[in-house]
mmCIF file of C-alpha atoms in Angstrom:
data_model
loop_
_atom_site.group_PDB
_atom_site.id
_atom_site.type_symbol
_atom_site.label_atom_id
_atom_site.label_comp_id
_atom_site.label_asym_id
_atom_site.label_seq_id
_atom_site.Cartn_x
_atom_site.Cartn_y
_atom_site.Cartn_z
ATOM 1 C CA MET A 1 95.145 164.564 73.522
ATOM 2 C CA THR A 2 92.396 165.861 75.930
ATOM 3 C CA PHE A 3 90.777 169.409 75.412
ATOM 4 C CA LEU A 4 90.295 169.944 79.148
ATOM 5 C CA SER A 5 92.509 172.444 80.912
ATOM 6 C CA ARG A 6 95.695 171.813 82.648
ATOM 7 C CA ARG A 7 94.013 173.234 85.952
ATOM 8 C CA ILE A 8 91.163 170.820 86.030
ATOM 9 C CA ARG A 9 93.497 167.918 84.981
ATOM 10 C CA ASN A 10 95.771 168.562 87.955
ATOM 11 C CA LEU A 11 92.813 168.865 90.328
ATOM 12 C CA SER A 12 92.343 165.684 92.496
ATOM 13 C CA GLU A 13 88.880 164.339 93.107
ATOM 14 C CA SER A 14 87.478 164.773 96.789
ATOM 15 C CA GLN A 15 88.114 161.520 98.593
ATOM 16 C CA THR A 16 85.122 162.087 101.022
ATOM 17 C CA ILE A 17 82.720 162.470 97.847
ATOM 18 C CA LYS A 18 84.293 159.519 96.237
ATOM 19 C CA MET A 19 84.043 157.159 99.154
ATOM 20 C CA ALA A 20 80.349 158.083 99.777
ATOM 21 C CA LYS A 21 79.541 157.587 95.994
ATOM 22 C CA LEU A 22 80.949 153.924 96.329
ATOM 23 C CA GLY A 23 78.982 153.431 99.395
ATOM 24 C CA ARG A 24 75.692 154.461 97.807
ATOM 25 C CA GLU A 25 76.636 152.219 94.826
ATOM 26 C CA LEU A 26 76.806 149.330 97.294
ATOM 27 C CA ALA A 27 73.635 150.430 98.897
ATOM 28 C CA ALA A 28 71.781 150.357 95.719
ATOM 29 C CA LYS A 29 72.410 146.840 95.370
ATOM 30 C CA GLY A 30 70.560 146.164 98.660
ATOM 31 C CA ILE A 31 73.600 145.894 100.913
ATOM 32 C CA ASP A 32 73.589 147.468 104.269
ATOM 33 C CA VAL A 33 76.088 150.053 104.188
ATOM 34 C CA ILE A 34 77.071 152.322 107.032
ATOM 35 C CA ASN A 35 78.261 155.511 105.792
ATOM 36 C CA LEU A 36 80.994 157.145 108.053
ATOM 37 C CA SER A 37 82.793 158.872 105.409
ATOM 38 C CA PHE A 38 80.871 162.294 105.098
ATOM 39 C CA GLY A 39 81.305 165.269 107.406
ATOM 40 C CA GLU A 40 77.719 166.095 107.874
ATOM 41 C CA PRO A 41 75.783 166.156 111.158
ATOM 42 C CA ASP A 42 72.807 163.589 111.103
ATOM 43 C CA PHE A 43 70.487 166.149 112.950
ATOM 44 C CA PHE A 44 67.741 168.112 111.433
ATOM 45 C CA THR A 45 67.981 171.693 111.080
ATOM 46 C CA PRO A 46 66.342 173.742 114.122
ATOM 47 C CA ASP A 47 62.694 174.603 113.576
ATOM 48 C CA ASN A 48 63.189 178.232 114.089
ATOM 49 C CA VAL A 49 65.687 178.295 111.309
ATOM 50 C CA LYS A 50 63.082 176.296 109.114
ATOM 51 C CA ALA A 51 60.222 178.674 110.110
ATOM 52 C CA ALA A 52 62.492 181.708 109.113
ATOM 53 C CA ALA A 53 62.939 180.299 105.468
ATOM 54 C CA LYS A 54 59.295 179.614 105.066
ATOM 55 C CA LYS A 55 58.658 183.066 106.084
ATOM 56 C CA ALA A 56 61.241 184.468 103.772
ATOM 57 C CA ILE A 57 59.437 182.692 100.812
ATOM 58 C CA ASP A 58 56.153 184.183 101.702
ATOM 59 C CA GLU A 59 57.533 187.663 102.097
ATOM 60 C CA ASN A 60 59.038 187.462 98.469
ATOM 61 C CA TYR A 61 62.690 187.069 99.179
ATOM 62 C CA SER A 62 63.263 185.977 95.682
ATOM 63 C CA TYR A 63 65.515 188.624 94.198
ATOM 64 C CA TYR A 64 69.345 188.952 93.884
ATOM 65 C CA THR A 65 71.114 189.374 97.113
ATOM 66 C CA PRO A 66 74.054 191.867 97.808
ATOM 67 C CA VAL A 67 77.402 190.013 96.965
ATOM 68 C CA SER A 68 78.663 190.235 100.634
ATOM 69 C CA GLY A 69 75.302 189.337 102.002
ATOM 70 C CA TYR A 70 72.209 190.943 103.516
ATOM 71 C CA PRO A 71 73.305 193.926 105.813
ATOM 72 C CA ASP A 72 71.298 192.612 108.724
ATOM 73 C CA LEU A 73 73.085 189.056 108.445
ATOM 74 C CA ARG A 74 76.515 190.575 108.328
ATOM 75 C CA LYS A 75 75.394 192.858 111.359
ATOM 76 C CA ALA A 76 74.284 189.654 113.118
ATOM 77 C CA ILE A 77 77.601 187.908 112.298
ATOM 78 C CA THR A 78 79.631 190.858 113.780
ATOM 79 C CA ALA A 79 77.489 190.527 117.015
ATOM 80 C CA LYS A 80 78.021 186.920 117.306
ATOM 81 C CA LEU A 81 81.734 187.368 116.783
ATOM 82 C CA GLN A 82 81.690 189.797 119.566
ATOM 83 C CA ARG A 83 79.455 188.082 121.891
ATOM 84 C CA GLU A 84 80.900 184.478 121.542
ATOM 85 C CA ASN A 85 84.435 185.333 120.482
ATOM 86 C CA GLY A 86 85.386 188.852 121.736
ATOM 87 C CA LEU A 87 86.244 189.717 118.223
ATOM 88 C CA SER A 88 85.324 193.183 116.778
ATOM 89 C CA TYR A 89 84.629 193.673 113.134
ATOM 90 C CA GLU A 90 82.352 196.105 111.068
ATOM 91 C CA ILE A 91 79.914 194.691 108.618
ATOM 92 C CA ASP A 92 82.219 195.713 105.687
ATOM 93 C CA GLN A 93 84.814 193.113 107.011
ATOM 94 C CA ILE A 94 82.324 190.419 106.563
ATOM 95 C CA VAL A 95 81.798 188.544 103.405
ATOM 96 C CA VAL A 96 78.837 185.882 103.253
ATOM 97 C CA SER A 97 79.460 183.193 100.731
ATOM 98 C CA THR A 98 77.718 180.036 99.409
ATOM 99 C CA GLY A 99 79.285 177.763 102.137
ATOM 100 C CA ALA A 100 82.450 178.018 104.024
ATOM 101 C CA LYS A 101 84.277 176.197 101.224
ATOM 102 C CA GLN A 102 83.683 179.137 98.988
ATOM 103 C CA SER A 103 85.037 181.498 101.860
ATOM 104 C CA LEU A 104 88.123 179.517 102.025
ATOM 105 C CA ALA A 105 88.607 179.661 98.312
ATOM 106 C CA ASN A 106 87.916 183.300 97.909
ATOM 107 C CA ALA A 107 90.649 184.019 100.342
ATOM 108 C CA VAL A 108 93.165 181.693 99.006
ATOM 109 C CA MET A 109 92.586 183.028 95.426
ATOM 110 C CA CYS A 110 92.824 186.626 96.503
ATOM 111 C CA LEU A 111 95.979 186.121 98.576
ATOM 112 C CA ILE A 112 98.290 183.735 96.745
ATOM 113 C CA ASP A 113 100.210 184.425 93.482
ATOM 114 C CA PRO A 114 101.970 181.550 91.513
ATOM 115 C CA ASP A 115 105.021 180.061 93.521
ATOM 116 C CA ASP A 116 103.843 181.906 96.833
ATOM 117 C CA GLU A 117 104.311 179.104 99.786
ATOM 118 C CA VAL A 118 101.326 178.160 101.900
ATOM 119 C CA ILE A 119 102.131 176.328 105.167
ATOM 120 C CA VAL A 120 99.502 173.704 105.876
ATOM 121 C CA PRO A 121 99.852 171.522 109.149
ATOM 122 C CA THR A 122 98.952 167.831 108.295
ATOM 123 C CA PRO A 123 96.419 166.210 108.520
ATOM 124 C CA TYR A 124 94.215 168.784 106.815
ATOM 125 C CA TRP A 125 90.927 169.017 105.299
ATOM 126 C CA VAL A 126 90.991 167.829 101.715
ATOM 127 C CA SER A 127 90.209 170.749 99.654
ATOM 128 C CA TYR A 128 93.134 173.264 101.258
ATOM 129 C CA SER A 129 95.728 171.651 99.246
ATOM 130 C CA GLU A 130 93.543 171.657 95.965
ATOM 131 C CA MET A 131 92.592 175.256 96.454
ATOM 132 C CA ILE A 132 96.219 176.268 97.001
ATOM 133 C CA LYS A 133 96.785 174.425 93.461
ATOM 134 C CA LEU A 134 94.231 176.124 91.758
ATOM 135 C CA ALA A 135 95.780 179.613 92.794
ATOM 136 C CA GLU A 136 99.159 178.107 91.591
ATOM 137 C CA GLY A 137 100.721 178.468 94.966
ATOM 138 C CA LYS A 138 103.160 175.934 96.533
ATOM 139 C CA THR A 139 101.833 173.966 99.640
ATOM 140 C CA VAL A 140 104.404 173.285 102.332
ATOM 141 C CA PHE A 141 103.288 170.715 104.680
ATOM 142 C CA ILE A 142 104.161 170.283 108.552
ATOM 143 C CA ASN A 143 103.371 166.816 109.731
ATOM 144 C CA ALA A 144 101.826 166.318 113.115
ATOM 145 C CA THR A 145 101.416 162.875 114.440
ATOM 146 C CA VAL A 146 99.085 161.091 116.616
ATOM 147 C CA GLU A 147 101.507 161.300 119.512
ATOM 148 C CA GLN A 148 101.246 165.054 119.487
ATOM 149 C CA ASN A 149 97.376 164.890 119.251
ATOM 150 C CA PHE A 150 97.854 165.994 115.451
ATOM 151 C CA LYS A 151 98.881 169.555 116.617
ATOM 152 C CA ILE A 152 102.124 171.260 115.378
ATOM 153 C CA THR A 153 104.406 172.955 117.551
ATOM 154 C CA ALA A 154 106.032 176.594 117.258
ATOM 155 C CA GLN A 155 109.472 175.167 116.507
ATOM 156 C CA GLN A 156 107.872 173.120 113.548
ATOM 157 C CA LEU A 157 106.146 176.371 112.281
ATOM 158 C CA GLU A 158 109.381 178.353 112.524
ATOM 159 C CA GLU A 159 111.399 175.800 110.533
ATOM 160 C CA ALA A 160 108.884 175.650 107.725
ATOM 161 C CA ILE A 161 108.868 179.360 107.009
ATOM 162 C CA THR A 162 110.811 180.530 104.169
ATOM 163 C CA PRO A 163 111.174 184.120 102.404
ATOM 164 C CA LYS A 164 108.268 182.906 100.065
ATOM 165 C CA THR A 165 105.910 182.037 102.722
ATOM 166 C CA LYS A 166 102.794 184.078 102.198
ATOM 167 C CA LEU A 167 100.076 182.101 104.022
ATOM 168 C CA PHE A 168 99.437 179.614 106.908
ATOM 169 C CA MET A 169 96.193 177.630 106.542
ATOM 170 C CA PHE A 170 94.534 175.496 109.383
ATOM 171 C CA SER A 171 91.531 174.480 111.071
ATOM 172 C CA SER A 172 90.573 174.228 114.924
ATOM 173 C CA PRO A 173 88.614 172.233 115.789
ATOM 174 C CA CYS A 174 90.238 170.300 113.065
ATOM 175 C CA ASN A 175 88.721 168.113 110.278
ATOM 176 C CA PRO A 176 89.812 165.235 109.904
ATOM 177 C CA THR A 177 91.352 164.645 113.570
ATOM 178 C CA GLY A 178 89.003 166.493 115.972
ATOM 179 C CA SER A 179 91.975 168.334 117.523
ATOM 180 C CA VAL A 180 91.594 171.582 119.118
ATOM 181 C CA TYR A 181 94.449 174.287 119.756
ATOM 182 C CA SER A 182 94.161 175.744 123.342
ATOM 183 C CA LYS A 183 94.669 179.506 123.890
ATOM 184 C CA GLU A 184 98.244 178.754 124.980
ATOM 185 C CA GLU A 185 99.114 176.752 122.034
ATOM 186 C CA LEU A 186 97.822 179.473 119.644
ATOM 187 C CA ALA A 187 99.940 181.979 121.532
ATOM 188 C CA ALA A 188 103.055 180.037 120.846
ATOM 189 C CA LEU A 189 102.404 179.778 117.229
ATOM 190 C CA VAL A 190 101.407 183.763 117.310
ATOM 191 C CA ALA A 191 104.988 184.494 118.739
ATOM 192 C CA VAL A 192 106.341 183.076 115.595
ATOM 193 C CA PHE A 193 103.882 185.017 113.333
ATOM 194 C CA GLU A 194 105.029 188.179 115.047
ATOM 195 C CA LYS A 195 108.414 187.750 113.785
ATOM 196 C CA HIS A 196 107.122 187.356 110.248
ATOM 197 C CA PRO A 197 104.873 190.243 109.365
ATOM 198 C CA ASN A 198 104.319 189.401 105.740
ATOM 199 C CA ILE A 199 102.683 186.033 106.687
ATOM 200 C CA PHE A 200 98.533 186.003 106.554
ATOM 201 C CA ILE A 201 96.634 183.206 108.415
ATOM 202 C CA ILE A 202 93.485 181.625 107.319
ATOM 203 C CA SER A 203 91.715 180.167 110.314
ATOM 204 C CA ASP A 204 88.868 177.830 109.637
ATOM 205 C CA GLU A 205 86.785 177.604 112.540
ATOM 206 C CA ILE A 206 83.528 176.174 111.057
ATOM 207 C CA TYR A 207 83.569 173.122 113.894
ATOM 208 C CA GLU A 208 83.763 176.080 116.348
ATOM 209 C CA HIS A 209 80.808 174.846 118.665
ATOM 210 C CA ILE A 210 81.658 171.327 118.640
ATOM 211 C CA ASN A 211 84.322 171.559 120.942
ATOM 212 C CA PHE A 212 84.485 169.208 124.315
ATOM 213 C CA VAL A 213 87.292 170.865 126.318
ATOM 214 C CA ASN A 214 87.557 174.436 126.232
ATOM 215 C CA GLU A 215 85.746 177.585 125.156
ATOM 216 C CA HIS A 216 86.786 178.176 121.670
ATOM 217 C CA ALA A 217 89.988 180.090 121.069
ATOM 218 C CA SER A 218 90.354 181.778 117.823
ATOM 219 C CA ILE A 219 93.885 183.030 116.651
ATOM 220 C CA ALA A 220 92.224 186.172 115.538
ATOM 221 C CA SER A 221 91.987 187.270 119.190
ATOM 222 C CA PHE A 222 95.624 188.064 119.409
ATOM 223 C CA ASP A 223 95.521 191.655 118.628
ATOM 224 C CA SER A 224 99.210 191.679 117.161
ATOM 225 C CA ILE A 225 98.186 189.596 114.077
ATOM 226 C CA LYS A 226 94.549 190.097 113.954
ATOM 227 C CA ASP A 227 94.808 192.460 110.773
ATOM 228 C CA ARG A 228 96.378 189.387 109.101
ATOM 229 C CA VAL A 229 93.918 186.765 110.084
ATOM 230 C CA VAL A 230 90.931 185.632 107.957
ATOM 231 C CA VAL A 231 88.395 183.779 110.093
ATOM 232 C CA ILE A 232 86.251 181.482 108.179
ATOM 233 C CA ASN A 233 83.075 180.033 109.665
ATOM 234 C CA GLY A 234 79.474 179.195 108.808
ATOM 235 C CA PHE A 235 76.228 177.458 109.858
ATOM 236 C CA SER A 236 76.591 173.777 108.325
ATOM 237 C CA LYS A 237 78.116 172.159 111.494
ATOM 238 C CA SER A 238 76.754 174.127 114.317
ATOM 239 C CA TYR A 239 73.273 174.430 113.136
ATOM 240 C CA ALA A 240 72.883 171.234 110.792
ATOM 241 C CA MET A 241 72.707 173.411 107.759
ATOM 242 C CA THR A 242 74.849 171.683 105.445
ATOM 243 C CA GLY A 243 72.430 171.830 102.548
ATOM 244 C CA TRP A 244 71.643 175.456 103.053
ATOM 245 C CA ARG A 245 75.177 176.470 101.864
ATOM 246 C CA VAL A 246 75.925 179.548 104.096
ATOM 247 C CA GLY A 247 79.506 180.362 105.313
ATOM 248 C CA TYR A 248 81.305 183.730 105.794
ATOM 249 C CA MET A 249 84.792 185.295 106.483
ATOM 250 C CA ALA A 250 85.844 187.959 108.738
ATOM 251 C CA ALA A 251 88.970 189.910 107.514
ATOM 252 C CA ASN A 252 90.506 193.323 107.228
ATOM 253 C CA LYS A 253 88.923 195.534 104.834
ATOM 254 C CA GLU A 254 91.140 195.127 101.936
ATOM 255 C CA ILE A 255 90.973 191.484 101.847
ATOM 256 C CA ALA A 256 87.135 191.362 102.438
ATOM 257 C CA ALA A 257 86.906 193.702 99.481
ATOM 258 C CA ALA A 258 88.786 191.734 97.237
ATOM 259 C CA CYS A 259 86.849 188.615 98.218
ATOM 260 C CA ASP A 260 83.661 190.600 97.536
ATOM 261 C CA LYS A 261 85.092 191.477 93.992
ATOM 262 C CA MET A 262 86.135 187.779 93.401
ATOM 263 C CA GLN A 263 82.671 186.525 94.432
ATOM 264 C CA GLY A 264 80.988 188.904 92.324
ATOM 265 C CA GLN A 265 82.548 187.402 89.251
ATOM 266 C CA ILE A 266 81.807 183.826 90.232
ATOM 267 C CA THR A 267 78.507 183.370 92.060
ATOM 268 C CA SER A 268 77.415 186.913 93.354
ATOM 269 C CA GLY A 269 75.470 186.720 96.411
ATOM 270 C CA THR A 270 74.211 183.696 98.492
ATOM 271 C CA SER A 271 70.636 182.220 98.289
ATOM 272 C CA SER A 272 68.253 184.817 99.793
ATOM 273 C CA ILE A 273 66.240 182.033 101.567
ATOM 274 C CA SER A 274 69.514 180.655 103.163
ATOM 275 C CA GLN A 275 70.567 183.849 104.467
ATOM 276 C CA ARG A 276 67.244 184.649 106.185
ATOM 277 C CA ALA A 277 67.564 181.222 107.730
ATOM 278 C CA ALA A 278 71.039 182.045 108.863
ATOM 279 C CA LEU A 279 69.936 185.143 110.338
ATOM 280 C CA ALA A 280 67.363 183.415 112.423
ATOM 281 C CA ALA A 281 70.111 180.879 113.561
ATOM 282 C CA TYR A 282 72.059 183.501 115.019
ATOM 283 C CA GLU A 283 69.443 185.493 116.436
ATOM 284 C CA GLY A 284 67.948 182.289 118.046
ATOM 285 C CA GLY A 285 70.806 181.411 120.608
ATOM 286 C CA LEU A 286 72.779 178.187 121.190
ATOM 287 C CA GLU A 287 70.325 175.904 122.684
ATOM 288 C CA THR A 288 70.135 173.539 120.087
ATOM 289 C CA VAL A 289 73.760 173.925 119.226
ATOM 290 C CA LEU A 290 74.834 172.925 122.757
ATOM 291 C CA SER A 291 72.349 170.032 122.845
ATOM 292 C CA MET A 292 73.816 168.720 119.571
ATOM 293 C CA ARG A 293 77.314 169.106 120.819
ATOM 294 C CA GLU A 294 76.543 167.014 123.855
ATOM 295 C CA GLU A 295 75.115 164.373 121.819
ATOM 296 C CA PHE A 296 78.389 164.283 119.797
ATOM 297 C CA ARG A 297 80.320 163.999 122.995
ATOM 298 C CA LYS A 298 78.451 160.993 124.034
ATOM 299 C CA ARG A 299 79.085 159.155 120.602
ATOM 300 C CA ARG A 300 82.839 160.182 120.789
ATOM 301 C CA ASP A 301 83.228 158.493 124.019
ATOM 302 C CA ILE A 302 81.374 155.224 122.967
ATOM 303 C CA VAL A 303 83.269 155.198 119.561
ATOM 304 C CA TYR A 304 86.811 155.606 121.525
ATOM 305 C CA ASP A 305 86.233 152.978 123.922
ATOM 306 C CA LEU A 306 85.275 150.611 120.797
ATOM 307 C CA LEU A 307 88.208 151.495 118.811
ATOM 308 C CA LYS A 308 90.603 151.152 121.644
ATOM 309 C CA ALA A 309 89.327 147.596 122.005
ATOM 310 C CA ILE A 310 90.642 146.847 118.338
ATOM 311 C CA PRO A 311 94.257 145.366 118.292
ATOM 312 C CA ASN A 312 96.873 147.326 116.784
ATOM 313 C CA VAL A 313 94.537 150.319 116.072
ATOM 314 C CA LYS A 314 96.517 153.538 117.600
ATOM 315 C CA VAL A 315 93.794 156.182 118.531
ATOM 316 C CA ASN A 316 93.717 159.336 120.488
ATOM 317 C CA LEU A 317 90.745 161.108 122.128
ATOM 318 C CA PRO A 318 89.550 164.003 119.919
ATOM 319 C CA ASP A 319 88.938 167.309 121.414
ATOM 320 C CA GLY A 320 86.281 168.406 118.913
ATOM 321 C CA ALA A 321 84.544 168.075 115.758
ATOM 322 C CA PHE A 322 83.022 164.575 115.085
ATOM 323 C CA TYR A 323 85.928 162.560 113.556
ATOM 324 C CA PHE A 324 88.490 159.994 114.821
ATOM 325 C CA PHE A 325 91.615 159.567 112.705
ATOM 326 C CA PRO A 326 93.372 156.231 113.873
ATOM 327 C CA GLU A 327 96.529 155.074 112.633
ATOM 328 C CA VAL A 328 96.089 151.697 111.140
ATOM 329 C CA LYS A 329 99.520 151.040 109.520
ATOM 330 C CA SER A 330 100.200 147.722 111.305
ATOM 331 C CA TYR A 331 97.573 146.031 109.111
ATOM 332 C CA PHE A 332 99.435 147.325 105.900
ATOM 333 C CA GLY A 333 101.063 144.382 104.163
ATOM 334 C CA LYS A 334 98.563 142.039 105.551
ATOM 335 C CA SER A 335 95.985 140.296 102.941
ATOM 336 C CA PHE A 336 92.567 138.773 102.803
ATOM 337 C CA ASN A 337 91.967 135.826 100.474
ATOM 338 C CA GLY A 338 95.391 136.276 98.657
ATOM 339 C CA THR A 339 94.552 139.969 98.120
ATOM 340 C CA PRO A 340 97.152 142.235 99.726
ATOM 341 C CA ILE A 341 96.300 145.347 101.676
ATOM 342 C CA ASN A 342 99.215 147.790 101.157
ATOM 343 C CA ASN A 343 97.749 151.093 102.237
ATOM 344 C CA ALA A 344 95.155 153.154 103.735
ATOM 345 C CA GLU A 345 93.151 153.407 100.378
ATOM 346 C CA GLU A 346 93.147 149.731 100.030
ATOM 347 C CA LEU A 347 92.101 149.218 103.562
ATOM 348 C CA CYS A 348 89.175 151.403 103.200
ATOM 349 C CA LEU A 349 87.857 149.521 100.033
ATOM 350 C CA TYR A 350 88.449 146.402 101.889
ATOM 351 C CA LEU A 351 86.429 147.602 104.863
ATOM 352 C CA LEU A 352 83.642 148.874 102.378
ATOM 353 C CA ASN A 353 83.450 145.655 100.554
ATOM 354 C CA GLU A 354 83.822 143.266 103.446
ATOM 355 C CA ALA A 355 82.625 145.146 106.434
ATOM 356 C CA HIS A 356 80.205 147.283 104.467
ATOM 357 C CA VAL A 357 81.393 150.660 106.385
ATOM 358 C CA SER A 358 82.300 153.579 104.316
ATOM 359 C CA LEU A 359 85.314 155.420 105.480
ATOM 360 C CA VAL A 360 87.937 157.710 104.207
ATOM 361 C CA THR A 361 91.719 157.040 103.486
ATOM 362 C CA GLY A 362 93.986 159.316 105.717
ATOM 363 C CA GLU A 363 95.987 159.983 102.316
ATOM 364 C CA ALA A 364 93.415 162.331 101.530
ATOM 365 C CA PHE A 365 94.113 164.331 104.460
ATOM 366 C CA GLY A 366 98.045 164.362 104.268
ATOM 367 C CA ASN A 367 98.609 161.116 106.409
ATOM 368 C CA GLU A 368 99.086 157.894 104.631
ATOM 369 C CA ASP A 369 98.918 155.789 107.791
ATOM 370 C CA CYS A 370 95.483 156.655 109.126
ATOM 371 C CA ILE A 371 91.767 156.533 108.074
ATOM 372 C CA ARG A 372 88.978 158.767 108.982
ATOM 373 C CA ILE A 373 86.002 157.767 110.801
ATOM 374 C CA SER A 374 82.923 160.304 111.178
ATOM 375 C CA TYR A 375 80.930 159.600 114.249
ATOM 376 C CA ALA A 376 77.955 161.788 112.679
ATOM 377 C CA ALA A 377 75.776 158.791 113.022
ATOM 378 C CA SER A 378 73.313 157.045 115.496
ATOM 379 C CA GLU A 379 74.761 155.373 118.503
ATOM 380 C CA GLU A 380 73.433 152.014 117.267
ATOM 381 C CA GLN A 381 74.949 152.490 113.870
ATOM 382 C CA LEU A 382 78.222 153.353 115.218
ATOM 383 C CA ARG A 383 78.298 150.526 117.752
ATOM 384 C CA LEU A 384 77.436 148.131 114.666
ATOM 385 C CA ALA A 385 80.031 149.962 112.425
ATOM 386 C CA VAL A 386 83.022 149.413 114.749
ATOM 387 C CA LYS A 387 82.003 145.746 115.391
ATOM 388 C CA ARG A 388 82.179 145.168 111.681
ATOM 389 C CA ILE A 389 85.383 147.142 111.446
ATOM 390 C CA GLY A 390 86.973 144.872 114.133
ATOM 391 C CA GLU A 391 85.767 141.627 112.665
ATOM 392 C CA ALA A 392 87.031 142.607 109.358
ATOM 393 C CA LEU A 393 90.343 143.661 110.587
ATOM 394 C CA ALA A 394 90.640 140.390 112.379
ATOM 395 C CA GLN A 395 90.287 138.472 109.161
ATOM 396 C CA LEU A 396 93.527 139.894 107.756
ATOM 397 C CA VAL A 397 96.521 137.660 107.773
#
């Protein structure tokens, strides 16, 4: 009998980390593996941000930080939310955490009791369901298909709500699909939430600036439900600061205070140096952010055309983030050298071993018919990767 807790035994391993690990193991054997499994920009952190971190070291920012973050960083976050999103918050409504993932976990743990229901549209980011599981809540999935651009409707939302529903959790732009909810689409969902005043909303907006169609629309911009919305954001995607680990939430004061309390017992404050770097990011404007976005747009268009040319792969054009989530179920039931491919996970392993391209099974994101492809890589790598994928799929019989 294991001595490990039921909590950790019930927790699933992150599939994105698992596939990246398998890819690294192949690469260590000298195989040329193209890793399109990780959700990480392939750009360097902007120079002004790095300079601020060096300055902070020289100025001896080496002591414990306030649990919720430095006041000047929190003030800069409120200014950013007002300037870019039209959202008004006070600094005691902001909690800075060690990445947006911690902000998400804080919010879930502070809102959910055992058996509370949490509605999650699928496809969803891999960690949502596991966070809910840790909080002993019950996840209620709403399936959105490629035909509807992986976005749920107001009717689907209404039908999923029960007296036990406590929370709705989603991302826009979305990981893994790149789908972006418009202001009008959000308004339709808000009309449902207005009828159910006991439901809170976690809005994961970490890909906010990687948006190819509209100005970013936040569900928190609707005054009728703003007090029930927890906005999650950070610096990792927009400013290529994944390793710096800085995220934040904006919420009503009671939720923010609860998350401050939770964080104070687990990690306390975020790295002092990373916070000074984050402050410089928000004070430095959007020039580098928009430049990265345009590069992602070019890559998206290239990969879209290449994927469309592969027979029996159903793909839509993502409006944001840096992922494709093609439906590949027409290849299930085929085989290679007598070895059958029965599902998306087996297809991903086949593509890793035969095409030497690391991808992630859609099952990890709540859709077993799809795979996730990150295009956070160079144009040369992307062209070669899709070529390899197409050739490998053509070998299946």
